[in-house]
Amino acid sequence: MLVVRTIAKLRAVQKKWHSEGHKIGFVPTMGALHDGHLSLVKAAKSKSDKVIVSIFVNPTQFNDPNDLKAYPRTEKADLALLQPLDVDLVYIPDAGQMYSDQFATNISVDGLTNCLCGASRPGHFDGVATVVTKLFLQTGADKAFFGEKDFQQLQVIRRVVADLNIDIRVIGCPTQRETDGLAMSSRNMRLSPEARAIAPSLNHIMQKCIIDVKTGKSVGEAVSNAKQRLAEIGFGKIDYFEFRDIENLELLEQLDRPARLFAAVFLEDVRLIDNVEIK
Ligand code: PAF
């Protein structure tokens, strides 16, 4: 497994692979890897000849400096997890490699980014769209794998790829969950044992809310009951708890088209997000 820290070296390797006719699969990450990331790597391995994983804690997508500071950096453990999966190359640039002093370009996606996480994290999706575009151009990958847990991010990246005619296939992969239903996230390791015990209820309450709507409650009533239940069992501020169209992320008052239920809720100082497909 090659570990590469510069754009020049990465380019040399990916160009050689392409010249040999290999298709490259790419999994972008910010490290602190868990089984959710590893499932993306496994999907990439099964659908590509060569697999590149990037590890870069991208400063421009954090709107809260404390969140950036608190983000776990676990390079040694990450490499140990990737090695047995037969990853071909791990790309670990530093901030200087990614952003020169003169850096002045911003990729900003309208519409899709005004709601959900975009509403409460100004600038977040500009940071994501810009860094992911750079990583696509640097890796020259043919396919990129993203988790559906960050469903809004996945749709934003799909928009960027379509709008900028980037020659890459974006593949969404199902959210990986702990056995108790909690969506896997690098942030879960910041939960106290008490909060960790409460956290899976977010998904259970979302599932119940979907059943309520399917069995006749209005969206408004089902959502209001769910929010009340979240508060009762110890969750804090609710950033959003909403049904939205899966394509344009428009807010839905009725489930009359393909939809997902999206939630972002604080537990202690950890912001948990989840989304559930409505079958
Ligand atoms: O989902 C993430 O971990 C990040 O947003 C990504 C896609 C690696 C960009 O920094």
Tab-separated table of C-alpha atoms and ligand atoms in Angstrom:
chain	number	residue	atom	x	y	z
A	1	MET	CA	0.000	0.000	0.000
A	2	LEU	CA	1.556	3.231	-1.207
A	3	VAL	CA	1.313	6.241	1.101
A	4	VAL	CA	1.615	9.438	-0.911
A	5	ARG	CA	1.641	12.989	0.438
A	6	THR	CA	2.168	15.162	-2.651
A	7	ILE	CA	0.080	15.973	-5.717
A	8	ALA	CA	3.084	15.343	-8.007
A	9	LYS	CA	3.610	11.786	-6.740
A	10	LEU	CA	-0.138	11.035	-6.806
A	11	ARG	CA	-0.380	12.264	-10.414
A	12	ALA	CA	2.577	10.156	-11.494
A	13	VAL	CA	1.031	6.986	-10.028
A	14	GLN	CA	-2.522	7.556	-11.321
A	15	LYS	CA	-1.234	8.413	-14.824
A	16	LYS	CA	0.800	5.199	-14.892
A	17	TRP	CA	-2.262	3.180	-13.787
A	18	HIS	CA	-4.407	4.788	-16.472
A	19	SER	CA	-1.751	4.155	-19.126
A	20	GLU	CA	-1.897	0.469	-18.126
A	21	GLY	CA	-5.678	0.498	-18.671
A	22	HIS	CA	-6.731	0.351	-15.000
A	23	LYS	CA	-9.972	1.893	-13.715
A	24	ILE	CA	-9.453	3.823	-10.480
A	25	GLY	CA	-11.961	3.870	-7.607
A	26	PHE	CA	-11.680	6.669	-5.052
A	27	VAL	CA	-12.907	7.017	-1.468
A	28	PRO	CA	-12.412	10.517	-0.014
A	29	THR	CA	-12.286	10.649	3.808
A	30	MET	CA	-11.232	12.897	6.650
A	31	GLY	CA	-9.750	9.924	8.519
A	32	ALA	CA	-10.909	8.615	11.912
A	33	LEU	CA	-12.017	5.638	9.877
A	34	HIS	CA	-14.794	3.315	11.024
A	35	ASP	CA	-16.719	0.443	9.446
A	36	GLY	CA	-18.794	2.933	7.431
A	37	HIS	CA	-15.674	4.115	5.586
A	38	LEU	CA	-14.397	0.552	5.256
A	39	SER	CA	-17.646	-0.487	3.553
A	40	LEU	CA	-16.998	2.261	0.956
A	41	VAL	CA	-13.472	0.948	0.454
A	42	LYS	CA	-14.826	-2.596	-0.011
A	43	ALA	CA	-17.371	-1.309	-2.567
A	44	ALA	CA	-14.542	0.524	-4.380
A	45	LYS	CA	-12.380	-2.639	-4.348
A	46	SER	CA	-15.184	-4.704	-5.877
A	47	LYS	CA	-15.861	-2.185	-8.675
A	48	SER	CA	-12.369	-0.913	-9.621
A	49	ASP	CA	-8.905	-2.177	-10.559
A	50	LYS	CA	-7.047	0.232	-8.287
A	51	VAL	CA	-8.311	1.978	-5.156
A	52	ILE	CA	-7.196	5.325	-3.762
A	53	VAL	CA	-8.325	6.489	-0.299
A	54	SER	CA	-7.637	10.081	0.714
A	55	ILE	CA	-7.273	11.268	4.300
A	56	PHE	CA	-7.497	15.026	4.642
A	57	VAL	CA	-9.227	16.995	7.396
A	58	ASN	CA	-10.384	19.803	5.158
A	59	PRO	CA	-10.295	23.084	7.120
A	60	THR	CA	-12.519	24.997	4.677
A	61	GLN	CA	-15.592	22.886	5.382
A	62	PHE	CA	-15.611	23.588	9.124
A	63	ASN	CA	-17.562	26.696	10.019
A	64	ASP	CA	-16.740	26.222	13.717
A	65	PRO	CA	-12.991	26.369	14.546
A	66	ASN	CA	-13.587	24.315	17.726
A	67	ASP	CA	-15.160	21.548	15.639
A	68	LEU	CA	-12.069	21.539	13.376
A	69	LYS	CA	-9.774	21.403	16.409
A	70	ALA	CA	-11.782	18.597	18.025
A	71	TYR	CA	-11.908	16.493	14.848
A	72	PRO	CA	-10.055	13.216	15.582
A	73	ARG	CA	-6.725	12.697	13.769
A	74	THR	CA	-5.803	9.010	13.832
A	75	GLU	CA	-3.494	8.459	10.855
A	76	LYS	CA	-1.635	5.428	12.232
A	77	ALA	CA	-4.835	3.584	13.163
A	78	ASP	CA	-6.415	4.554	9.813
A	79	LEU	CA	-3.503	3.086	7.856
A	80	ALA	CA	-3.698	-0.099	9.932
A	81	LEU	CA	-7.384	-0.452	9.003
A	82	LEU	CA	-6.767	0.140	5.281
A	83	GLN	CA	-3.779	-2.207	4.898
A	84	PRO	CA	-5.751	-5.496	5.166
A	85	LEU	CA	-8.325	-4.229	2.638
A	86	ASP	CA	-5.656	-4.206	-0.024
A	87	VAL	CA	-5.977	-0.494	-0.769
A	88	ASP	CA	-3.501	0.469	-3.480
A	89	LEU	CA	-2.742	4.041	-2.469
A	90	VAL	CA	-3.516	6.279	0.503
A	91	TYR	CA	-3.239	9.979	-0.273
A	92	ILE	CA	-2.523	12.160	2.770
A	93	PRO	CA	-1.829	15.739	1.656
A	94	ASP	CA	-1.258	18.495	4.199
A	95	ALA	CA	-3.130	21.814	4.096
A	96	GLY	CA	-0.226	23.534	2.301
A	97	GLN	CA	-0.365	20.933	-0.462
A	98	MET	CA	-4.097	21.507	-0.953
A	99	TYR	CA	-4.319	25.280	-0.463
A	100	SER	CA	-1.529	27.579	-1.604
A	101	ASP	CA	-1.238	31.043	-0.050
A	102	GLN	CA	-2.819	32.487	-3.220
A	103	PHE	CA	-5.749	30.036	-3.254
A	104	ALA	CA	-8.862	31.955	-4.405
A	105	THR	CA	-11.265	29.539	-6.098
A	106	ASN	CA	-14.581	28.495	-4.625
A	107	ILE	CA	-17.121	26.008	-5.955
A	108	SER	CA	-20.559	26.908	-4.693
A	109	VAL	CA	-23.755	24.971	-5.441
A	110	ASP	CA	-27.032	26.907	-5.311
A	111	GLY	CA	-30.377	25.557	-4.166
A	112	LEU	CA	-29.419	22.153	-2.805
A	113	THR	CA	-27.203	23.735	-0.160
A	114	ASN	CA	-29.682	26.244	1.317
A	115	CYS	CA	-31.427	23.690	3.526
A	116	LEU	CA	-30.592	20.945	6.049
A	117	CYS	CA	-26.878	21.051	7.000
A	118	GLY	CA	-26.297	23.932	4.577
A	119	ALA	CA	-28.675	26.171	6.545
A	120	SER	CA	-26.976	25.621	9.894
A	121	ARG	CA	-23.390	25.350	8.610
A	122	PRO	CA	-22.788	28.350	6.323
A	123	GLY	CA	-19.984	27.730	3.839
A	124	HIS	CA	-19.759	24.031	4.676
A	125	PHE	CA	-20.828	22.748	1.267
A	126	ASP	CA	-18.651	25.268	-0.593
A	127	GLY	CA	-15.722	23.777	1.310
A	128	VAL	CA	-16.833	20.218	0.516
A	129	ALA	CA	-17.578	20.895	-3.175
A	130	THR	CA	-14.244	22.658	-3.668
A	131	VAL	CA	-12.066	20.070	-1.927
A	132	VAL	CA	-13.843	17.103	-3.523
A	133	THR	CA	-13.447	18.654	-6.991
A	134	LYS	CA	-9.734	19.146	-6.304
A	135	LEU	CA	-9.427	15.540	-5.125
A	136	PHE	CA	-11.256	14.279	-8.228
A	137	LEU	CA	-8.852	16.223	-10.456
A	138	GLN	CA	-5.782	15.109	-8.497
A	139	THR	CA	-6.683	11.409	-8.364
A	140	GLY	CA	-8.083	11.237	-11.911
A	141	ALA	CA	-10.455	8.609	-10.525
A	142	ASP	CA	-13.083	6.928	-12.700
A	143	LYS	CA	-15.513	6.232	-9.843
A	144	ALA	CA	-15.993	7.832	-6.429
A	145	PHE	CA	-17.784	6.271	-3.472
A	146	PHE	CA	-19.766	8.280	-0.913
A	147	GLY	CA	-21.953	7.194	2.015
A	148	GLU	CA	-25.660	7.945	1.958
A	149	LYS	CA	-25.381	8.994	5.598
A	150	ASP	CA	-24.291	12.387	4.244
A	151	PHE	CA	-27.071	12.329	1.681
A	152	GLN	CA	-27.081	16.087	1.058
A	153	GLN	CA	-23.313	15.954	0.447
A	154	LEU	CA	-23.857	13.100	-2.030
A	155	GLN	CA	-26.461	15.129	-3.967
A	156	VAL	CA	-24.234	18.230	-3.934
A	157	ILE	CA	-21.311	16.238	-5.347
A	158	ARG	CA	-23.569	14.710	-8.017
A	159	ARG	CA	-24.637	18.259	-9.005
A	160	VAL	CA	-21.005	19.461	-9.204
A	161	VAL	CA	-20.000	16.482	-11.345
A	162	ALA	CA	-22.946	16.998	-13.720
A	163	ASP	CA	-22.560	20.792	-13.920
A	164	LEU	CA	-18.783	20.803	-14.411
A	165	ASN	CA	-18.805	17.728	-16.698
A	166	ILE	CA	-16.307	15.918	-14.525
A	167	ASP	CA	-15.640	12.488	-15.989
A	168	ILE	CA	-16.280	10.428	-12.868
A	169	ARG	CA	-19.133	8.170	-11.728
A	170	VAL	CA	-20.437	9.010	-8.252
A	171	ILE	CA	-21.703	5.948	-6.387
A	172	GLY	CA	-23.818	6.275	-3.234
A	173	CYS	CA	-23.500	3.453	-0.689
A	174	PRO	CA	-25.947	2.614	2.139
A	175	THR	CA	-25.420	4.035	5.647
A	176	GLN	CA	-23.647	1.588	7.941
A	177	ARG	CA	-25.169	1.252	11.407
A	178	GLU	CA	-24.139	-0.132	14.771
A	179	THR	CA	-26.243	-3.141	15.834
A	180	ASP	CA	-28.459	-0.813	17.899
A	181	GLY	CA	-29.275	1.339	14.839
A	182	LEU	CA	-26.939	4.298	15.446
A	183	ALA	CA	-25.509	5.531	12.137
A	184	MET	CA	-21.720	5.092	12.156
A	185	SER	CA	-19.859	8.393	12.402
A	186	SER	CA	-16.432	9.590	13.491
A	187	ARG	CA	-18.295	11.908	15.875
A	188	ASN	CA	-19.792	8.999	17.856
A	189	MET	CA	-16.468	8.530	19.671
A	190	ARG	CA	-17.044	11.935	21.326
A	191	LEU	CA	-20.262	10.761	23.038
A	192	SER	CA	-20.137	10.016	26.787
A	193	PRO	CA	-21.321	6.485	27.757
A	194	GLU	CA	-24.667	7.994	28.870
A	195	ALA	CA	-25.142	9.839	25.574
A	196	ARG	CA	-24.024	6.777	23.583
A	197	ALA	CA	-26.850	4.810	25.256
A	198	ILE	CA	-29.423	7.431	24.187
A	199	ALA	CA	-28.052	8.053	20.663
A	200	PRO	CA	-29.666	5.047	18.843
A	201	SER	CA	-33.103	6.419	19.801
A	202	LEU	CA	-32.680	9.040	17.096
A	203	ASN	CA	-32.987	6.357	14.411
A	204	HIS	CA	-35.771	4.542	16.293
A	205	ILE	CA	-37.789	7.776	16.550
A	206	MET	CA	-37.229	8.464	12.844
A	207	GLN	CA	-38.476	4.959	11.952
A	208	LYS	CA	-41.553	5.462	14.162
A	209	CYS	CA	-42.248	8.835	12.541
A	210	ILE	CA	-42.195	7.229	9.084
A	211	ILE	CA	-44.600	4.496	10.232
A	212	ASP	CA	-46.908	7.165	11.721
A	213	VAL	CA	-47.095	8.972	8.374
A	214	LYS	CA	-47.574	5.739	6.446
A	215	THR	CA	-50.430	4.747	8.750
A	216	GLY	CA	-52.343	7.977	8.373
A	217	LYS	CA	-50.891	10.728	10.587
A	218	SER	CA	-50.130	14.009	8.856
A	219	VAL	CA	-46.467	14.840	8.316
A	220	GLY	CA	-46.863	17.841	10.665
A	221	GLU	CA	-48.300	15.775	13.520
A	222	ALA	CA	-45.838	12.892	13.129
A	223	VAL	CA	-42.851	15.274	13.085
A	224	SER	CA	-44.117	17.229	16.072
A	225	ASN	CA	-44.589	13.987	18.089
A	226	ALA	CA	-41.095	12.847	17.129
A	227	LYS	CA	-39.525	16.140	18.220
A	228	GLN	CA	-41.340	15.960	21.545
A	229	ARG	CA	-40.066	12.399	22.110
A	230	LEU	CA	-36.487	13.452	21.280
A	231	ALA	CA	-36.644	16.230	23.882
A	232	GLU	CA	-38.160	13.894	26.504
A	233	ILE	CA	-35.360	11.354	26.278
A	234	GLY	CA	-32.524	13.862	26.523
A	235	PHE	CA	-31.625	15.155	23.044
A	236	GLY	CA	-30.789	18.853	22.835
A	237	LYS	CA	-31.235	21.368	20.024
A	238	ILE	CA	-32.876	19.993	16.883
A	239	ASP	CA	-31.320	21.571	13.790
A	240	TYR	CA	-33.828	19.848	11.533
A	241	PHE	CA	-36.207	16.908	11.440
A	242	GLU	CA	-37.839	17.012	8.015
A	243	PHE	CA	-39.179	14.977	5.130
A	244	ARG	CA	-37.619	16.065	1.834
A	245	ASP	CA	-37.674	15.135	-1.858
A	246	ILE	CA	-34.682	12.894	-2.636
A	247	GLU	CA	-33.716	14.742	-5.833
A	248	ASN	CA	-34.021	18.489	-5.152
A	249	LEU	CA	-34.283	18.213	-1.330
A	250	GLU	CA	-37.488	20.278	-1.337
A	251	LEU	CA	-39.401	20.247	1.969
A	252	LEU	CA	-42.445	17.938	1.834
A	253	GLU	CA	-45.741	18.301	3.679
A	254	GLN	CA	-47.009	15.045	2.181
A	255	LEU	CA	-45.209	11.936	0.991
A	256	ASP	CA	-46.396	12.113	-2.610
A	257	ARG	CA	-42.996	11.476	-4.249
A	258	PRO	CA	-39.714	9.677	-3.432
A	259	ALA	CA	-38.637	11.076	-0.076
A	260	ARG	CA	-36.262	10.678	2.838
A	261	LEU	CA	-36.554	11.730	6.446
A	262	PHE	CA	-33.559	13.859	7.505
A	263	ALA	CA	-32.494	14.738	11.058
A	264	ALA	CA	-29.697	16.664	12.765
A	265	VAL	CA	-29.888	16.762	16.546
A	266	PHE	CA	-27.444	17.668	19.301
A	267	LEU	CA	-26.640	15.207	22.049
A	268	GLU	CA	-24.336	16.785	24.622
A	269	ASP	CA	-22.154	18.913	22.303
A	270	VAL	CA	-22.139	16.329	19.508
A	271	ARG	CA	-24.267	17.001	16.431
A	272	LEU	CA	-25.684	13.694	15.187
A	273	ILE	CA	-27.122	13.407	11.702
A	274	ASP	CA	-29.117	10.629	10.103
A	275	ASN	CA	-31.476	10.112	7.187
A	276	VAL	CA	-33.812	7.278	6.330
A	277	GLU	CA	-35.138	6.233	2.955
A	278	ILE	CA	-38.908	5.862	2.738
A	279	LYS	CA	-39.627	2.589	1.027
B	1	PAF	O1	-17.563	13.176	4.079
B	1	PAF	C1	-16.412	13.555	4.358
B	1	PAF	O2	-15.671	12.919	5.127
B	1	PAF	C2	-15.892	14.851	3.764
B	1	PAF	O3	-16.906	15.790	3.642
B	1	PAF	C3	-15.160	14.656	2.430
B	1	PAF	C4	-16.093	14.119	1.362
B	1	PAF	C5	-13.992	13.699	2.619
B	1	PAF	C6	-14.607	15.999	1.933
B	1	PAF	O4	-13.703	16.542	2.824
